[in-house]
Amino acid sequence: MRTVLVTGPGGGGAGTVAAATALAAARSGRRTLLITGTAVPGFPATPEPAPAAEHLDHVVTDSGAHLRDELLALQERASGVLDLLGAGRLDAEEMTGLPGGDRFALLHCLHRAAVGDWAGYDTLVVALPPLPDAVALLALPAHLRRLLRRLLPEERLAARALRPVLAQLAGVPAPARWLYDAAARKDAELAAVQGLLADRATTVRLVAEPGPAADDDLRDARTGLALHGVTVDALLAARVLPRHSADPWFAALAAGQGKSLDRWRTEWTGTPLHEVPHLGRDPRTPDDLELLGVPAPDDREPGPAGPPWWIEESGPDAAGSPGGPVWCLPLPGAVKADLRLVRRGDELLLTAGRHHRAVTLESGLRRCTVSGAALTDGVLRVRFTPDPALWPRTP
């Protein structure tokens, strides 16, 4: 399945471009599903796929309903422990949306589209939250799976320790089993979403209105997306004004947009830049969306994508220290002052500005110490030195 994730600075028209992208894919004959967080003018606004045009279905996420269902299910599974503690039950009417609920509702929709009852479409187009929340959302499945593994290890040592103690409490079921079963189910759901986001047929489209206000957001997004190995397939300049106008006021605005477009072409070399014209009104019908000229997604073969990093071998450095493996990660647009690198156990904890990622090291690098790091030509290079105490000794 070809997946296109659409985002950009708030108010830049990303939702409109997402709808136009989905419509373009559908007009090319692909069965397409569009997922948005808000209603699209002229499209049905339902929490289940509903026809919006030929070959195109539309879904609007319902964060309140998803959170309510999740909490009620958790309350039911933990009923024994809640009764033991004397906790009062919550009614469905009491459970309103909480901050962040929209993110989990969107992850739930992605799971249904990847392997659930919404699977089977040729193209999936998703309107993500504005930057930088969109980058954080893309990192969320891997981060949650990492936390689950740390809190509830697969070997279930905690479950074995708790079971004899809780068995002494008459009529109270041990929570360990359902707790670990629930964690396993959630991990499987997150793994499916993580696989969808990492698939080589999944790309991001960045949408912004040309102007200085969007420049910093786009640079930041470029670094964050690279940190998580996400490919940007296109940069779309929204609401572009006509170049030649007799009105001096409009001519000045168009000239300002032109300067931003020139900067974007320089900074985003290798990424297609599409100009989406200003219609003089907000698009309200499928015909209006077609007038925007947003291209349909290109064809990409699905399949698991490799990690965005690679390993090089280095020789002795200037101080005469022996060479060793160098871990390389491309971070275009990154600033040295905003980079942080921490080695903790078998992981590298990376920070690039407001973006974070924990990377599990390969077995060979786990037996090395970090001896240096540098950002050169947009690539972060971390130098490792083999630790003799951790390598097998030859007789």
Coordinates of C-alpha atoms in Angstrom, one line a residue, residues 208-211 215 235-238 240-241 243 254-268 273-276:
A208 CA 3.7 25.5 3.7
E209 CA 2.8 28.9 2.5
P210 CA 5.9 30.6 1.2
G211 CA 7.3 33.2 3.6
D215 CA 11.5 28.6 6.8
L235 CA 7.5 20.1 -0.8
L236 CA 4.4 21.9 -1.7
A237 CA 4.2 25.7 -1.6
A238 CA 0.5 26.5 -0.8
V240 CA 1.0 30.9 -4.3
L241 CA 0.0 34.2 -5.8
R243 CA 3.7 36.4 -10.3
A254 CA 4.1 37.7 -4.7
A255 CA 7.7 38.9 -4.8
G256 CA 8.2 37.9 -1.1
Q257 CA 6.8 34.5 -1.9
G258 CA 9.2 34.2 -4.8
K259 CA 12.2 34.8 -2.5
S260 CA 11.1 32.1 -0.2
L261 CA 10.6 29.7 -3.1
D262 CA 14.2 30.4 -4.3
R263 CA 15.5 29.6 -0.8
W264 CA 13.5 26.4 -0.7
R265 CA 14.9 25.3 -4.0
T266 CA 18.4 25.8 -2.7
E267 CA 17.9 24.1 0.7
W268 CA 15.8 21.3 -0.6
L273 CA 8.9 21.5 -5.2
H274 CA 5.3 22.0 -6.4
E275 CA 3.5 25.3 -6.4
V276 CA -0.2 25.2 -5.4

